[in-house]
Coordinates of N, CA and C in Angstrom, one line a residue:
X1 N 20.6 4.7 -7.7 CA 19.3 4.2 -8.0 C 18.5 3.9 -6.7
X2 N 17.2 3.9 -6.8 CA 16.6 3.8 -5.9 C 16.9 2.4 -5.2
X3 N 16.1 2.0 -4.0 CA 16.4 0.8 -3.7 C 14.7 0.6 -4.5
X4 N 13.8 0.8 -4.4 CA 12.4 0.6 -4.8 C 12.6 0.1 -6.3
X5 N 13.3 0.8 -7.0 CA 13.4 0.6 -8.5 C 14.0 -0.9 -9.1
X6 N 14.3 -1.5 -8.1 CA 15.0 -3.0 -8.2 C 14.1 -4.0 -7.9
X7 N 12.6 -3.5 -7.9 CA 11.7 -4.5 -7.3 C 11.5 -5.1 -8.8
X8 N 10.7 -6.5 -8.3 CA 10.6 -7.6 -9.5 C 9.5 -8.5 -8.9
X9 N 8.7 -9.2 -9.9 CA 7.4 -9.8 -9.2 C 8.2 -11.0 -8.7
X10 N 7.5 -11.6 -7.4 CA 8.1 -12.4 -6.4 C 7.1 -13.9 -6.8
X11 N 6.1 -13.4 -6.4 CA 4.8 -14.5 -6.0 C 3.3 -14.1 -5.7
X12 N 2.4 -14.8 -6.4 CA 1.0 -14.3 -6.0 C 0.1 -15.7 -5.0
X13 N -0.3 -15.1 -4.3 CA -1.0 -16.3 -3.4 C -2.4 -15.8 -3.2
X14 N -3.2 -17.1 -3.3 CA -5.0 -16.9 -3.1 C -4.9 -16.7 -1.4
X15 N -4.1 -17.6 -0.8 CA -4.5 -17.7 0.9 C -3.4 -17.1 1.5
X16 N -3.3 -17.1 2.3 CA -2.0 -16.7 3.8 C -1.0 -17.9 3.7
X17 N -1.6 -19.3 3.3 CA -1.0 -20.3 3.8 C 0.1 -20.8 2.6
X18 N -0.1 -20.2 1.4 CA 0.7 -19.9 0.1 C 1.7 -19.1 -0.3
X19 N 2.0 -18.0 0.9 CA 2.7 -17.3 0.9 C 4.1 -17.9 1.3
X20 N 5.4 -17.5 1.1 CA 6.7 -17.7 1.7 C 7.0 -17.6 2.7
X21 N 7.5 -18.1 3.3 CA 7.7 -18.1 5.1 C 7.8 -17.0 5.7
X22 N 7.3 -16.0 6.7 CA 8.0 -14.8 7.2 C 9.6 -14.5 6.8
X23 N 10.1 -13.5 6.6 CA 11.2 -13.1 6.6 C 12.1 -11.8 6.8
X24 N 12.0 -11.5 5.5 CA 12.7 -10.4 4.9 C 11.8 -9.0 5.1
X25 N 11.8 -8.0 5.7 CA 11.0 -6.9 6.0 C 9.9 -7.2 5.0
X26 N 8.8 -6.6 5.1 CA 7.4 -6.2 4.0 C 6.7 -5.2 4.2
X27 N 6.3 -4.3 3.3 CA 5.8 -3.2 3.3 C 4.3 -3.9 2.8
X28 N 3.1 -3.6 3.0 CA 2.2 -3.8 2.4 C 1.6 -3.0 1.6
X29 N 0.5 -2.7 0.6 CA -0.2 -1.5 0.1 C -1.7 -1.8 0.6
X30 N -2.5 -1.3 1.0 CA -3.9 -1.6 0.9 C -4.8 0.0 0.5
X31 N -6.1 -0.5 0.5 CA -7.0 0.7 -0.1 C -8.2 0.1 -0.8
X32 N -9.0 1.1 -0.8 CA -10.1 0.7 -1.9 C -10.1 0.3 -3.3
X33 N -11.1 -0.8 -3.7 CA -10.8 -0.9 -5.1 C -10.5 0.4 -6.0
X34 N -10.0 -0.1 -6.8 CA -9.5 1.4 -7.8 C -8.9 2.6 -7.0
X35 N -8.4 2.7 -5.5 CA -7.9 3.6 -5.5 C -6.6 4.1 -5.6
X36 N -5.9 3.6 -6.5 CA -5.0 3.9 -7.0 C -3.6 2.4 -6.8
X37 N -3.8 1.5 -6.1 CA -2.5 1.3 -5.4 C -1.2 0.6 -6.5
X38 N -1.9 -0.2 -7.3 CA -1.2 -0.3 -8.2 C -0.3 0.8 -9.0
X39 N -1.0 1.7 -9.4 CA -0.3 3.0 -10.0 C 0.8 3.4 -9.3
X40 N 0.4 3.2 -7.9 CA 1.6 3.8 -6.7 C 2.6 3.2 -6.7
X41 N 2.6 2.0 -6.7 CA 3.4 1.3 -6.8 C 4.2 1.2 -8.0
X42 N 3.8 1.1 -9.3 CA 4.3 1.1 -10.0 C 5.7 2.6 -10.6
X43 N 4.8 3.8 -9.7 CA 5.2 4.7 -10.3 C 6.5 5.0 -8.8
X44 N 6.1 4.3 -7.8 CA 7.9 4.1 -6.7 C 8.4 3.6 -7.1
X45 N 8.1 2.7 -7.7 CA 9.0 1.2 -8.3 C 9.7 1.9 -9.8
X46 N 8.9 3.1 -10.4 CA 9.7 3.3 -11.8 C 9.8 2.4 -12.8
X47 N 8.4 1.5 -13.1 CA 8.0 0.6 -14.1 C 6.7 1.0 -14.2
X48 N 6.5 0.6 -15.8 CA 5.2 0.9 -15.8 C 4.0 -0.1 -15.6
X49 N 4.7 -1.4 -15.5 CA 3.5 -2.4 -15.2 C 3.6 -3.5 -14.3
X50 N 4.7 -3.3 -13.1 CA 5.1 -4.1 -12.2 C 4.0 -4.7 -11.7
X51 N 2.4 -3.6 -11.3 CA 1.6 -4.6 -10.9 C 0.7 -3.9 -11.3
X52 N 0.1 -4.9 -12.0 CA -1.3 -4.9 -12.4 C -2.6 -4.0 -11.9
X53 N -3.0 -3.3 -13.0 CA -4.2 -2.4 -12.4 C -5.7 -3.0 -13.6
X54 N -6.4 -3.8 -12.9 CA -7.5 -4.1 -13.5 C -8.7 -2.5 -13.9
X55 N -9.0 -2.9 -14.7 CA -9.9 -1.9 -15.5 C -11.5 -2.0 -14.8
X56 N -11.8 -3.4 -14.4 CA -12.9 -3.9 -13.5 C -12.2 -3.3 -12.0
X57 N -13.1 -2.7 -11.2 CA -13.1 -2.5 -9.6 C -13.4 -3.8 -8.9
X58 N -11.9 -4.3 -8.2 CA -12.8 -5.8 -7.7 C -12.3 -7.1 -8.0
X59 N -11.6 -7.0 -9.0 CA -11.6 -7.9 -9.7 C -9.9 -8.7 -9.1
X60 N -9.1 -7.9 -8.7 CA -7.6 -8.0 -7.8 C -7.7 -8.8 -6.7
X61 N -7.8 -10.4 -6.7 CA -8.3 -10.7 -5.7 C -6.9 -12.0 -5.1
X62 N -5.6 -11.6 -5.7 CA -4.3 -12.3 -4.9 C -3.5 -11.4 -4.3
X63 N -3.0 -11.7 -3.3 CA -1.7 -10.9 -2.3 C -0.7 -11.0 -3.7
X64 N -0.4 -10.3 -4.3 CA 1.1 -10.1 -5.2 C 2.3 -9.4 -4.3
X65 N 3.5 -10.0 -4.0 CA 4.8 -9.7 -3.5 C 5.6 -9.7 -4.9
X66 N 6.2 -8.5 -4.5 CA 7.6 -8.1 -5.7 C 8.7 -7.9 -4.7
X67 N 9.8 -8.6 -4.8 CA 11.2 -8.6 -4.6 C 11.7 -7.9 -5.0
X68 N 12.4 -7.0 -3.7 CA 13.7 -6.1 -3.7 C 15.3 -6.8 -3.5
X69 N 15.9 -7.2 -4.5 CA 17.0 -7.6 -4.0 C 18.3 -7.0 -3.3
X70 N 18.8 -8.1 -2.7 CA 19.9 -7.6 -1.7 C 20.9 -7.2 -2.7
X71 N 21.5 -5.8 -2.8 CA 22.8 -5.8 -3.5 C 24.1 -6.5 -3.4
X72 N 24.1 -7.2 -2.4 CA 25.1 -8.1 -2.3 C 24.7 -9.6 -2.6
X73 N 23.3 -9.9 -2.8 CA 23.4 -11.1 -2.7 C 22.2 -11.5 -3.8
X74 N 22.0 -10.8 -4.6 CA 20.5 -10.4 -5.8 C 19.8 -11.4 -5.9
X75 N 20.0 -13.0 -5.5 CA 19.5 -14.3 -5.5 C 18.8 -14.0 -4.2
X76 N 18.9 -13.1 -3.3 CA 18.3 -13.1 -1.8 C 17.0 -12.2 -1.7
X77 N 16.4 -12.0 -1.7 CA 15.3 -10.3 -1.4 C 15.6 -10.0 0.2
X78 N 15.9 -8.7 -0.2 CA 16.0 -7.9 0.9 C 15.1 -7.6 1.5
X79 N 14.1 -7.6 0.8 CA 12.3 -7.1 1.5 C 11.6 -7.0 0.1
X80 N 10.3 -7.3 0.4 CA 9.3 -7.2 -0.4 C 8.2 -6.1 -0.1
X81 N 7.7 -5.6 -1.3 CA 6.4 -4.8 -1.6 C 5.6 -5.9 -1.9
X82 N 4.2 -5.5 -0.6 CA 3.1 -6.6 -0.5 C 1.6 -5.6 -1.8
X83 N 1.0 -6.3 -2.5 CA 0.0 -5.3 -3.0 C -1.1 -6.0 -2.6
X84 N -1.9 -5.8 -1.7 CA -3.3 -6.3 -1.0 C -4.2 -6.2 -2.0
X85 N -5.4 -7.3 -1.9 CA -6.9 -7.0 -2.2 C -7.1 -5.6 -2.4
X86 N -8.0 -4.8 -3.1 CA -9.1 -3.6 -2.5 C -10.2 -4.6 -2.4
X87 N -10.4 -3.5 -1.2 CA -11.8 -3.6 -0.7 C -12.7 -2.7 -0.8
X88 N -13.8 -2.8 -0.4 CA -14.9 -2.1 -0.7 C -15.8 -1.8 -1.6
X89 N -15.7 -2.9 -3.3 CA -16.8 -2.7 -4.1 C -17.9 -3.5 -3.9
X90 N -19.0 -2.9 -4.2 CA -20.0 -3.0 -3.8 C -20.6 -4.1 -4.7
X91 N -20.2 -4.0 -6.2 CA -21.2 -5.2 -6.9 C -20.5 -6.5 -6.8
X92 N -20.0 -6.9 -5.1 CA -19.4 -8.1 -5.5 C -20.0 -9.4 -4.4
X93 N -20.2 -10.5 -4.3 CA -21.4 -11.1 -2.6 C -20.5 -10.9 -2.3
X94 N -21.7 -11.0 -0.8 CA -21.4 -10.9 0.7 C -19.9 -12.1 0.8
X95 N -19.9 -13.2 0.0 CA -19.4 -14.1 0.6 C -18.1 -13.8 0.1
X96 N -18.0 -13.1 -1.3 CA -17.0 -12.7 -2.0 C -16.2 -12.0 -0.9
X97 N -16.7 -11.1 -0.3 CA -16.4 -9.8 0.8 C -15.8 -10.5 1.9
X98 N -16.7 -11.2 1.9 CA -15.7 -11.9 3.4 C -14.5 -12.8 3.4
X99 N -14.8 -13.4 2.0 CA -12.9 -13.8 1.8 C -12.1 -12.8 2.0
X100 N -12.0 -12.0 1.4 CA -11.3 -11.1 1.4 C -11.2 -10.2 2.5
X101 N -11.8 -10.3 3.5 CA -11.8 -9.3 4.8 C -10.8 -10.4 5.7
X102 N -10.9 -11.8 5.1 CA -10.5 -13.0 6.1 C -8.9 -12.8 5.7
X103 N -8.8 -12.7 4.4 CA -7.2 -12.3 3.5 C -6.7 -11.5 4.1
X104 N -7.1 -10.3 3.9 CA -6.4 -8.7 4.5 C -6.6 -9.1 6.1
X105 N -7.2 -9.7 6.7 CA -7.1 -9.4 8.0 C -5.9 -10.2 8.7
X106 N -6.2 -11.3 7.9 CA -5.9 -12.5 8.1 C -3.8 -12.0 8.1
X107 N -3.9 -11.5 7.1 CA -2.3 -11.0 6.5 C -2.1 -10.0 7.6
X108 N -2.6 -8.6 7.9 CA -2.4 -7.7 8.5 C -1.9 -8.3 10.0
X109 N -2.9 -9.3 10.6 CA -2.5 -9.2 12.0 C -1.4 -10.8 12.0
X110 N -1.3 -11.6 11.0 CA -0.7 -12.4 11.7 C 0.9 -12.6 11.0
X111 N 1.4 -11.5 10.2 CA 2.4 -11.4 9.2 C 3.5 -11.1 10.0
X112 N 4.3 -11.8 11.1 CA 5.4 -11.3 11.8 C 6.4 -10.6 11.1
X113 N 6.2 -10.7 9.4 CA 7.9 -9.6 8.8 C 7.3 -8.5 8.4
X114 N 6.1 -7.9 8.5 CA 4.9 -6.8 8.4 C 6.2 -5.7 8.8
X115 N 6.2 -4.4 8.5 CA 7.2 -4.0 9.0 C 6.3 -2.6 8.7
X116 N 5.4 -2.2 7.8 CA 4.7 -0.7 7.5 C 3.4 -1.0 6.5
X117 N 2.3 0.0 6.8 CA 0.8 -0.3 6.1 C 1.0 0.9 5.1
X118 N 0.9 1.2 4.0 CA 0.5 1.7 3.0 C -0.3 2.2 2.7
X119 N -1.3 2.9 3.1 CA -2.3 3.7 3.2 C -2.7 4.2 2.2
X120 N -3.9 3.9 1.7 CA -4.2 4.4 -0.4 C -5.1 5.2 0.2
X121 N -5.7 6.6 0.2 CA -7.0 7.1 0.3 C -6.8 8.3 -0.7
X122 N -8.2 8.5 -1.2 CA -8.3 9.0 -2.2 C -9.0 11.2 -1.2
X123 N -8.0 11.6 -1.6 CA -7.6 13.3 -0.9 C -9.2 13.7 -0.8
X124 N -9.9 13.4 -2.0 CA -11.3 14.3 -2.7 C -12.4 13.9 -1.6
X125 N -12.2 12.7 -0.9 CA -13.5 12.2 -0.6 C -13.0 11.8 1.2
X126 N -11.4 12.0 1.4 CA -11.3 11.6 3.2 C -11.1 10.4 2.8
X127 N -11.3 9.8 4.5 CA -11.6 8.9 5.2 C -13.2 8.3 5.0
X128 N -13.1 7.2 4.8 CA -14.1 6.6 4.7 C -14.9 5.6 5.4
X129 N -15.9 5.1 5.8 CA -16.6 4.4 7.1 C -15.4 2.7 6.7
X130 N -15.2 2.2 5.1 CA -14.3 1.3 5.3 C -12.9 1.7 5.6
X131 N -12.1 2.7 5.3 CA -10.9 2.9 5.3 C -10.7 2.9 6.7
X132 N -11.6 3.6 7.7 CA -11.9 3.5 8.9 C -11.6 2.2 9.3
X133 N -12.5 1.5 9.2 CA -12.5 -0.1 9.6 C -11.5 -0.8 9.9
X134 N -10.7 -0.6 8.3 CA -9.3 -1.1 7.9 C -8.6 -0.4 9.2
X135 N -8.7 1.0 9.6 CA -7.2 1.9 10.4 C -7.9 0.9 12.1
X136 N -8.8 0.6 12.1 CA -9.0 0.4 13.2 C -8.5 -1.3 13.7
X137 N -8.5 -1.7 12.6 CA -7.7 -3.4 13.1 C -6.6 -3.0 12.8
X138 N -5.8 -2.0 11.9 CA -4.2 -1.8 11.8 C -3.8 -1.3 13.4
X139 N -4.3 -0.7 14.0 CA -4.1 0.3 15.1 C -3.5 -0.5 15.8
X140 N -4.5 -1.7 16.7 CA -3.7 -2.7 17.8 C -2.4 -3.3 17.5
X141 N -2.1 -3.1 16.2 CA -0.6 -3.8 15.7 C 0.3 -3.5 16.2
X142 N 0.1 -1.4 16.0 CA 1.4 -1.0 16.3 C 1.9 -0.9 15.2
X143 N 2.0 -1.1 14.0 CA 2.7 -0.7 12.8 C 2.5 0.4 12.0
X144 N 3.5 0.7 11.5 CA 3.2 2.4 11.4 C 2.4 2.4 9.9
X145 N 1.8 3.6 9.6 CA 1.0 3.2 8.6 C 1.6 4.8 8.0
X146 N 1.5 4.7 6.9 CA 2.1 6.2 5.6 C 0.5 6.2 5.1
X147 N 0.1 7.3 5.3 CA -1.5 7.3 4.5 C -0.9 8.4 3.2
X148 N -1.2 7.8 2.0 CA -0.5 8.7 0.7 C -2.1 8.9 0.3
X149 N -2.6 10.4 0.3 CA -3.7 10.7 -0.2 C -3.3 11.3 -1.9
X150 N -3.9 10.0 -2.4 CA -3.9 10.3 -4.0 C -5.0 11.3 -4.5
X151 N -4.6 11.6 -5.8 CA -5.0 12.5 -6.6 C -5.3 13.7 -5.8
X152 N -4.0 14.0 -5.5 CA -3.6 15.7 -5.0 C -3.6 16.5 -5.7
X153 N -3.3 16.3 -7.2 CA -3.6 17.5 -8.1 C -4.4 17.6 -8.5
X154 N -5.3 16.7 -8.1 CA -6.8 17.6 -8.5 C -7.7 18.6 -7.5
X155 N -6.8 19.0 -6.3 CA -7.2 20.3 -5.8 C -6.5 20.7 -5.5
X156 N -6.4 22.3 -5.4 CA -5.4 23.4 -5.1 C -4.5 23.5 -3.7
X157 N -3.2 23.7 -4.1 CA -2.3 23.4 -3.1 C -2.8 24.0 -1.6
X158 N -3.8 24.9 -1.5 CA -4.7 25.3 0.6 C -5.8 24.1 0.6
X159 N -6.3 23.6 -0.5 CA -7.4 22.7 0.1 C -6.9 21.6 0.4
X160 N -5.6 21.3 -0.3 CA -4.5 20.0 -0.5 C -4.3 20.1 0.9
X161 N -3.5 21.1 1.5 CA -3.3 21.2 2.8 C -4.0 20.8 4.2
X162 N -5.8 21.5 3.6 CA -6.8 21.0 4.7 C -6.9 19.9 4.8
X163 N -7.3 19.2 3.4 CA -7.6 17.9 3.7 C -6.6 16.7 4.2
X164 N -5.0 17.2 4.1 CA -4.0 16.2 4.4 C -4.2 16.6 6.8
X165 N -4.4 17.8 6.7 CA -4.8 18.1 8.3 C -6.1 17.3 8.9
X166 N -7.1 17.2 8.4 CA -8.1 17.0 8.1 C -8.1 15.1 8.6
X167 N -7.5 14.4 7.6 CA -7.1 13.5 7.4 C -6.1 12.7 8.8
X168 N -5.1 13.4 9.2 CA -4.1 13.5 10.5 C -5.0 13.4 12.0
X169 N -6.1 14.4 11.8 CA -6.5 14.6 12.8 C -7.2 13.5 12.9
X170 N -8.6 12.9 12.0 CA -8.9 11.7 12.1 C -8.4 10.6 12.4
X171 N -7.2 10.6 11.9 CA -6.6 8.8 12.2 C -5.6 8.9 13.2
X172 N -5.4 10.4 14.2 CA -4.4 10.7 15.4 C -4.3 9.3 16.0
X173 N -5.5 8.8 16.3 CA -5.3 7.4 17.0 C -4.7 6.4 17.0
X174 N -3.7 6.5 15.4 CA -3.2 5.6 15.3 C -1.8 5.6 16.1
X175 N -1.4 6.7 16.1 CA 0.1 6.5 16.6 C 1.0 6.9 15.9
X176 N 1.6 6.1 15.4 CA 2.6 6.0 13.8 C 1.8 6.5 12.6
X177 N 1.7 7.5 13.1 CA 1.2 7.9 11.3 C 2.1 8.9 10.5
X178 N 2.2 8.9 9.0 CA 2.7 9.7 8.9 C 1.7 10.0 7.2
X179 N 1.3 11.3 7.1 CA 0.3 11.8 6.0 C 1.1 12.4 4.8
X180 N 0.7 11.8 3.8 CA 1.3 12.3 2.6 C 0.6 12.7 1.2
X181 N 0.0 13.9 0.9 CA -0.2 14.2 -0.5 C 0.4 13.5 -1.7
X182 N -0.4 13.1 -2.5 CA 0.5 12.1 -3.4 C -0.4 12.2 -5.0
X183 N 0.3 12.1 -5.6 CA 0.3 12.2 -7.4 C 1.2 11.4 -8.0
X184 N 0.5 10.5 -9.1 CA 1.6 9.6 -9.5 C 1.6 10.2 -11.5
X185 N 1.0 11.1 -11.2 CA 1.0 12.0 -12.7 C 1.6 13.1 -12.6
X186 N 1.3 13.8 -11.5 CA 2.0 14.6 -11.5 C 3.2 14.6 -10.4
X187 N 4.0 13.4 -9.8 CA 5.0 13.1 -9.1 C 5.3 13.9 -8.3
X188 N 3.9 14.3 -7.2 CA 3.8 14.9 -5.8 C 3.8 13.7 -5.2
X189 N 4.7 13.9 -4.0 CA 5.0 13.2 -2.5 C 5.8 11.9 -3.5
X190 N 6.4 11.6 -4.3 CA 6.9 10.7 -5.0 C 8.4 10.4 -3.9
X191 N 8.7 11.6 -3.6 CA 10.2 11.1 -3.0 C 9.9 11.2 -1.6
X192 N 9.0 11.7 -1.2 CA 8.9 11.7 0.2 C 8.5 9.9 0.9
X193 N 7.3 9.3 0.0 CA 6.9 8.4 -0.2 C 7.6 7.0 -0.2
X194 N 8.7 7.5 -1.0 CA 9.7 6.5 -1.3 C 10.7 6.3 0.1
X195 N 11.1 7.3 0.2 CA 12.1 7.4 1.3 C 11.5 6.4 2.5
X196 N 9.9 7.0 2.8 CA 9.8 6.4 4.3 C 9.8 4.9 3.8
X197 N 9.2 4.2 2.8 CA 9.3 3.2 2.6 C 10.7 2.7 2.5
X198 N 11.4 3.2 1.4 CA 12.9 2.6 1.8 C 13.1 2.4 3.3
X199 N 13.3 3.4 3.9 CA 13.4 3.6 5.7 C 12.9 2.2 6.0
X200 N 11.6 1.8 5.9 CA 10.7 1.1 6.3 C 12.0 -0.6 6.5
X201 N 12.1 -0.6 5.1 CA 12.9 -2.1 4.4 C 14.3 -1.9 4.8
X202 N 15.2 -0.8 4.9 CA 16.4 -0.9 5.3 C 16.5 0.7 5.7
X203 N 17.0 0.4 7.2 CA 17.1 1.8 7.9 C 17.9 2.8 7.6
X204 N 18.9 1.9 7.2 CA 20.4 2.9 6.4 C 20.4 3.9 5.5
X205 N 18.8 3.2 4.7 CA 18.4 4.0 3.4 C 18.5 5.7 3.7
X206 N 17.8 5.5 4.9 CA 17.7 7.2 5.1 C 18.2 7.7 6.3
X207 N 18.9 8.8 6.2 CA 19.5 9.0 7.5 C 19.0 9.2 8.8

């Protein structure tokens, strides 16, 4: 069984200062409202409602951690999946926005057990002036980021292609990148996805 399929909800926190001490590796998710992350997550994880997908854009506004436990020690987490804020809807204030830029940022650069960024972008539409923003404070980290461009099946496996090139070439600057076509309906990039992530939380995972 997977190691991802043993996750379990851990803890939700409004601030940074709520969360559990640094530790155990973390993977984070981030992305725009609605673009997909919970689904992703849910459909790595192989549950159908591990985390929460509001019907409102916007409305996700706690860090939720789910625990992977240690097979030897199942009282211990071996690492957690982090599911971030979305950002970027527009019907919400300014001041609303800037909590949440203070959250994600706040988490992103000062989370010493950060170990990989999760990259939600939606295939049909790129890169975008926010997703941008986001790659550009993940950059100085140094942490490797998996960009899973969702809803792959809704274009044909050569345009699927361009835009995952397309995509690469834009965010070259990161460094650690690694681009991935992804469908959680139709279970494209499902094992590719998983893997680096396992990788990510325990090296062993993958050879």
């Amino acid at each position: 069984m997977s190691l991802l399929h043993r996750a379990s909800f851990f803890v939700s926190a409004a601030r940074i200062d709520q969360l559990p001490a640094p530790g155990a590796p973390e993977v984070c998710f981030v992305g725009r409202s609605n673009s997909g992350k919970s689904t992703a997550i849910n459909v790595l994880t192989n549950q159908r409602r591990l985390a929460f997908s509001s019907k409102t854009p916007g409305r996700t506004r706690l860090i939720n951690m789910f625990g992977l436990p240690d097979p030897y020690d199942p009282e211990r987490p071996m690492g957690f999946l982090v599911d971030l804020p979305g950002y970027g809807y527009a019907a919400i204030s300014h001041d609303e926005r800037d909590k949440w830029a203070e959250l994600l940022g706040g988490y992103l650069a000062t989370r010493t057990s950060l170990v990989g960024v999760v990259l939600l972008v939606d295939i049909r539409r790129g890169v975008t002036d926010l997703d941008r923003r986001l790659v550009d404070f993940i950059a100085p980290t140094g942490r490797p980021v998996l960009a899973l461009l969702t809803k792959a099946d809704k274009l044909p496996y050569g345009q699927r292609m361009r835009a995952v090139f397309a995509v690469k070439k834009e965010l070259a600057d990161i460094g650690a990148l690694h681009t991935v076509p992804f469908s959680a309906p139709n279970r494209i990039g499902l094992e590719e996805a998983g893997e680096h992530i396992e990788n990510w939380i325990s090296p062993k995972v993958v050879p």
